[in-house]
Amino acid sequence: MRKKQYVAFFLFILFLPTVIFAHTSNDPYYSQWGFEDTGVYKAWASVVGSRDVVVAVVDNGFDHFHPDLRLNAWQNKDEIARNNIDDDNNGYVDDVWGWNFIPEDVNGDGKIDEQEKRGNNNPRPGSLEIDEEDLDKGVVHHGTLVAGLIGAVGNNDLDGAGVNWNVRLMNLKIVDNSGLGDLDGLAKAINYAVDNGADVINISMVGSGSSLGLDQAIARAYEEGIAIVAAAGNGNIALDYSPLYPVCSDADLNIEQVLGVSAIEESHRIAYFSNNGSSCIDITAPGVNVSSTKRFSPKDGLVSRYG
């Protein structure tokens, strides 16, 4: 009789529904509706990211020295800092923290030489040259906000937490504080990410017109098994009729080379500002009332770390 009871109890356990309990962080601002509604907290009960995963953040640069990002910032271990030598022969000198693909007159001689056309090894968003208009627009924070949502260090009792508590964030800058850049820089950034070990390439920007170089870079990443995630952009534009790139780069192909993402608000309706179009958009994600890390430089008036 006792044996039958045991068997019955065992079978009952087998058929109990699986219950996954939410996992929280000790960071003061970890709680967000977007994390709740997309199941991030439940996912944390199983995994909180991995240092083996490299996510390239192609943007206006993020603050990789931010207190809540630094431990998750990717470093090129094959490069020796500040020795003015391309130690790993990847074509970029002293690219320890990533690369800034914007041509700049770094030496201040009034012209851009051949080396300066390639960019420089400081991909952080500028802080000294920010004017009031740029500050009002908040573009200086954009890349840092994106990086924080992907991978602000979790459970460190500081600011917020990213979807991944542990990850490596590769810093690739292709636009300035005003939001201006070009597709040539984007293609170079994608190729850099492929060459330097990225597993995912996040591109939270759009531009008009495509280019052969960009198409080739995207195809190369796809062939290497690297996921490219691209934002729809903000302009309430019907992308089926007025395509933007790179989110629409695969619109006429029979393969999905780019995961296009539009924004939704808390009601789960598309955000009023988000571009849309079934030929370019594959998925939606929270894009209203989200909080993340910000460019932090108190001596330059950037005193808020998170918001």
Coordinates of C-alpha atoms in Angstrom, one line a residue:
M1 CA 0.0 0.0 0.0
R2 CA 2.8 2.4 0.9
K3 CA 4.5 1.6 -2.5
K4 CA 1.4 2.6 -4.4
Q5 CA 1.1 5.9 -2.5
Y6 CA 4.7 6.7 -3.3
V7 CA 4.3 6.0 -7.1
A8 CA 1.1 8.1 -7.2
F9 CA 3.0 11.0 -5.4
F10 CA 5.9 10.7 -7.8
L11 CA 3.6 10.9 -10.9
F12 CA 2.0 14.0 -9.4
I13 CA 5.3 15.7 -9.1
L14 CA 6.1 14.9 -12.7
F15 CA 3.0 16.6 -14.0
L16 CA 3.1 19.7 -11.8
P17 CA 3.3 22.8 -14.0
T18 CA 6.7 24.5 -14.3
V19 CA 6.8 27.6 -12.2
I20 CA 9.5 30.2 -12.9
F21 CA 10.0 32.8 -10.2
A22 CA 11.1 36.3 -11.0
H23 CA 14.7 37.3 -10.1
T24 CA 15.5 40.8 -9.0
S25 CA 18.6 42.9 -8.6
N26 CA 19.9 45.0 -5.7
D27 CA 20.4 48.0 -8.1
P28 CA 18.1 50.9 -6.9
Y29 CA 16.6 51.5 -10.4
Y30 CA 16.5 48.0 -11.9
S31 CA 12.6 48.0 -12.1
Q32 CA 11.2 48.9 -15.5
W33 CA 7.9 48.1 -17.2
G34 CA 9.7 47.1 -20.3
F35 CA 11.7 44.5 -18.4
E36 CA 8.6 43.2 -16.7
D37 CA 6.5 43.0 -19.8
T38 CA 9.1 41.3 -21.9
G39 CA 9.9 38.6 -19.3
V40 CA 13.4 39.8 -18.4
Y41 CA 13.0 39.2 -14.7
K42 CA 11.9 35.6 -15.3
A43 CA 14.8 35.1 -17.6
W44 CA 17.2 36.3 -14.9
A45 CA 16.1 33.4 -12.8
S46 CA 17.9 31.2 -15.4
V47 CA 20.7 33.4 -16.8
V48 CA 21.9 36.9 -16.3
G49 CA 24.2 37.1 -19.3
S50 CA 27.7 35.9 -20.1
R51 CA 31.2 37.5 -20.5
D52 CA 31.6 35.2 -23.5
V53 CA 29.1 37.3 -25.5
V54 CA 30.3 40.5 -27.2
V55 CA 27.7 43.0 -28.3
A56 CA 29.0 45.8 -30.6
V57 CA 27.1 49.1 -29.9
V58 CA 27.3 51.1 -33.1
D59 CA 26.1 54.6 -32.1
N60 CA 27.5 58.0 -31.1
G61 CA 29.8 56.3 -28.7
F62 CA 29.0 55.3 -25.1
D63 CA 30.7 56.2 -21.9
H64 CA 32.8 53.1 -21.3
F65 CA 34.2 54.6 -18.1
H66 CA 30.7 55.1 -16.6
P67 CA 30.7 53.5 -13.2
D68 CA 27.9 51.1 -14.2
L69 CA 29.3 50.2 -17.6
R70 CA 33.1 50.0 -17.1
L71 CA 33.2 46.3 -15.9
N72 CA 31.2 45.3 -19.0
A73 CA 33.1 47.3 -21.5
W74 CA 34.9 45.3 -24.2
Q75 CA 38.7 45.7 -24.3
N76 CA 41.0 44.7 -27.1
K77 CA 43.4 42.5 -25.2
D78 CA 45.7 42.2 -28.2
E79 CA 46.4 45.9 -28.2
I80 CA 48.9 47.8 -26.0
A81 CA 47.5 51.2 -24.9
R82 CA 49.1 54.4 -25.9
N83 CA 52.2 52.9 -27.7
N84 CA 51.1 54.3 -31.1
I85 CA 51.6 50.9 -32.6
D86 CA 49.0 48.6 -34.3
D87 CA 50.0 45.7 -32.1
D88 CA 47.4 43.2 -33.5
N89 CA 47.7 44.4 -37.1
N90 CA 43.9 44.9 -37.5
G91 CA 44.5 48.3 -39.1
Y92 CA 43.6 50.4 -36.0
V93 CA 46.3 51.9 -33.8
D94 CA 45.7 51.7 -30.0
D95 CA 42.1 50.5 -30.3
V96 CA 41.9 49.3 -26.8
W97 CA 38.4 50.5 -26.1
G98 CA 36.9 50.3 -29.6
W99 CA 37.1 52.9 -32.4
N100 CA 35.7 56.3 -33.4
F101 CA 35.1 56.2 -37.2
I102 CA 34.4 59.9 -37.5
P103 CA 37.2 61.9 -39.3
E104 CA 38.5 64.5 -36.8
D105 CA 41.3 67.0 -36.7
V106 CA 42.8 65.4 -33.6
N107 CA 46.1 67.2 -33.7
G108 CA 44.5 70.6 -34.3
D109 CA 46.6 71.5 -37.3
G110 CA 43.5 72.7 -39.2
K111 CA 43.3 69.8 -41.7
I112 CA 42.4 66.1 -41.6
D113 CA 45.3 63.9 -42.7
E114 CA 45.2 60.3 -43.9
Q115 CA 45.4 58.8 -40.4
E116 CA 42.7 61.2 -39.1
K117 CA 40.4 60.1 -41.9
R118 CA 40.4 56.6 -40.4
G119 CA 39.2 58.0 -37.1
N120 CA 40.8 57.6 -33.7
N121 CA 40.9 55.4 -30.7
N122 CA 38.5 57.5 -28.5
P123 CA 34.9 56.3 -29.1
R124 CA 33.4 58.0 -26.0
P125 CA 30.9 60.7 -26.8
G126 CA 32.5 64.1 -26.6
S127 CA 31.8 66.3 -23.5
L128 CA 34.0 69.4 -24.0
E129 CA 32.5 70.5 -27.2
I130 CA 28.8 70.1 -26.2
D131 CA 26.8 73.2 -26.9
E132 CA 23.4 74.1 -25.3
E133 CA 21.5 72.9 -28.3
D134 CA 23.2 69.5 -28.3
L135 CA 22.6 69.2 -24.6
D136 CA 18.9 70.0 -24.9
K137 CA 18.6 67.3 -27.6
G138 CA 20.3 64.8 -25.3
V139 CA 22.0 63.1 -28.2
V140 CA 25.2 62.9 -26.2
H141 CA 23.5 60.3 -24.0
H142 CA 22.1 58.2 -26.7
G143 CA 24.9 55.5 -27.1
T144 CA 25.3 55.3 -23.3
L145 CA 21.6 54.8 -22.8
V146 CA 21.6 52.0 -25.4
A147 CA 24.7 50.4 -23.8
G148 CA 23.1 50.5 -20.4
L149 CA 19.9 48.8 -21.5
I150 CA 21.9 46.1 -23.1
G151 CA 24.4 45.6 -20.4
A152 CA 24.7 47.9 -17.4
V153 CA 26.3 45.8 -14.6
G154 CA 23.7 44.1 -12.6
N155 CA 23.3 43.4 -8.9
N156 CA 26.2 45.8 -8.0
D157 CA 23.9 48.1 -5.9
L158 CA 24.5 50.9 -8.4
D159 CA 22.1 52.8 -10.7
G160 CA 20.2 50.3 -12.8
A161 CA 20.7 46.9 -14.5
G162 CA 20.9 45.9 -18.1
V163 CA 19.1 43.0 -19.7
N164 CA 22.5 41.3 -19.4
W165 CA 24.2 41.8 -16.0
N166 CA 27.4 40.3 -17.6
V167 CA 28.4 40.9 -21.2
R168 CA 31.1 42.7 -23.1
L169 CA 30.1 45.9 -24.9
M170 CA 32.2 46.9 -27.9
N171 CA 32.2 50.7 -28.3
L172 CA 32.0 51.8 -32.0
K173 CA 31.3 55.5 -32.7
I174 CA 30.0 56.6 -36.1
V175 CA 27.9 59.7 -35.4
D176 CA 28.7 62.9 -33.4
N177 CA 26.8 64.7 -30.7
S178 CA 24.4 66.3 -33.2
G179 CA 23.6 62.8 -34.6
L180 CA 25.4 63.3 -37.9
G181 CA 27.4 60.5 -39.6
D182 CA 27.5 58.5 -42.8
L183 CA 26.9 55.0 -44.1
D184 CA 30.5 54.6 -45.0
G185 CA 31.4 54.8 -41.3
L186 CA 28.6 52.3 -40.5
A187 CA 30.0 49.8 -43.0
K188 CA 33.4 50.1 -41.5
A189 CA 32.0 49.7 -38.0
I190 CA 30.2 46.5 -39.0
N191 CA 33.4 45.1 -40.5
Y192 CA 35.4 46.0 -37.4
A193 CA 32.8 44.2 -35.2
V194 CA 33.0 41.1 -37.4
D195 CA 36.8 41.2 -37.4
N196 CA 37.1 41.6 -33.7
G197 CA 34.8 39.0 -32.3
A198 CA 31.3 40.5 -32.0
D199 CA 28.4 38.1 -31.6
V200 CA 25.7 40.7 -31.9
I201 CA 25.8 44.2 -33.6
N202 CA 23.3 46.7 -32.3
I203 CA 22.6 49.7 -34.5
S204 CA 20.1 52.1 -32.9
M205 CA 20.0 54.6 -35.8
V206 CA 18.9 55.0 -39.4
G207 CA 20.0 56.9 -42.5
S208 CA 18.7 57.6 -45.9
G209 CA 20.1 55.7 -48.9
S210 CA 22.1 52.5 -48.9
S211 CA 25.5 51.7 -50.3
L212 CA 27.3 48.7 -51.8
G213 CA 29.8 48.8 -48.9
L214 CA 27.0 48.7 -46.3
D215 CA 25.2 45.8 -48.1
Q216 CA 28.5 43.9 -48.3
A217 CA 29.3 44.5 -44.6
I218 CA 25.8 43.3 -43.6
A219 CA 26.0 40.2 -45.8
R220 CA 29.4 39.4 -44.3
A221 CA 28.2 39.6 -40.8
Y222 CA 25.2 37.4 -41.7
E223 CA 27.5 34.8 -43.3
E224 CA 29.6 34.8 -40.1
G225 CA 26.5 34.1 -38.0
I226 CA 26.5 37.5 -36.3
A227 CA 23.1 39.0 -35.5
I228 CA 22.5 42.5 -36.6
V229 CA 19.7 44.3 -34.6
A230 CA 18.6 47.6 -36.1
A231 CA 16.2 50.2 -34.9
A232 CA 13.3 51.4 -37.0
G233 CA 14.0 55.0 -36.3
N234 CA 11.9 57.8 -34.9
G235 CA 9.8 59.8 -37.4
N236 CA 6.5 58.0 -37.8
I237 CA 7.6 57.1 -41.3
A238 CA 6.1 54.2 -43.4
L239 CA 9.3 52.4 -44.2
D240 CA 7.5 50.2 -46.9
Y241 CA 7.3 53.4 -49.0
S242 CA 10.2 55.4 -47.7
P243 CA 12.9 52.9 -46.6
L244 CA 15.7 53.8 -44.3
Y245 CA 18.9 51.9 -43.6
P246 CA 20.2 49.6 -42.2
V247 CA 16.8 48.5 -40.9
C248 CA 15.5 48.1 -44.5
S249 CA 18.7 46.7 -46.0
D250 CA 17.2 43.2 -46.4
A251 CA 13.7 44.3 -47.4
D252 CA 14.0 43.0 -50.9
L253 CA 15.9 39.8 -50.0
N254 CA 14.5 36.3 -49.2
I255 CA 16.7 36.1 -46.1
E256 CA 16.6 37.9 -42.8
Q257 CA 20.0 39.6 -42.5
V258 CA 18.8 42.3 -40.2
L259 CA 16.4 42.1 -37.2
G260 CA 14.4 45.3 -37.5
V261 CA 12.9 46.7 -34.2
S262 CA 10.2 49.3 -33.8
A263 CA 9.1 50.9 -30.5
I264 CA 6.0 50.3 -28.4
E265 CA 4.6 52.2 -25.4
E266 CA 3.4 50.7 -22.1
S267 CA -0.1 50.0 -23.6
H268 CA 1.7 47.7 -26.1
R269 CA 0.7 49.9 -29.0
I270 CA 3.3 51.2 -31.4
A271 CA 4.9 54.4 -30.1
Y272 CA 3.6 57.5 -31.8
F273 CA 7.1 58.4 -33.1
S274 CA 8.2 55.0 -34.3
N275 CA 8.7 54.2 -37.9
N276 CA 6.8 51.2 -39.2
G277 CA 6.5 48.9 -42.1
S278 CA 6.2 45.1 -42.4
S279 CA 9.0 44.8 -45.0
C280 CA 11.5 46.2 -42.6
I281 CA 10.2 45.5 -39.1
D282 CA 10.4 42.1 -37.5
I283 CA 9.7 42.7 -33.8
T284 CA 8.7 45.4 -31.4
A285 CA 10.3 46.4 -28.1
P286 CA 9.6 48.9 -25.3
G287 CA 10.7 52.4 -26.3
V288 CA 8.8 54.8 -24.1
N289 CA 9.5 55.6 -20.5
V290 CA 12.6 53.5 -20.3
S291 CA 15.6 54.4 -18.1
S292 CA 19.3 53.8 -18.5
T293 CA 22.8 55.0 -17.9
K294 CA 23.8 58.5 -19.2
R295 CA 27.0 60.1 -20.3
F296 CA 28.7 61.1 -17.0
S297 CA 31.2 63.9 -16.8
P298 CA 30.5 66.3 -13.8
K299 CA 33.4 68.7 -14.7
D300 CA 31.6 69.3 -18.1
G301 CA 28.2 69.7 -16.5
L302 CA 27.0 66.1 -17.1
V303 CA 26.2 65.4 -13.5
S304 CA 23.5 62.7 -13.8
R305 CA 24.6 59.1 -14.2
Y306 CA 21.2 57.6 -14.7
G307 CA 17.8 58.6 -15.9

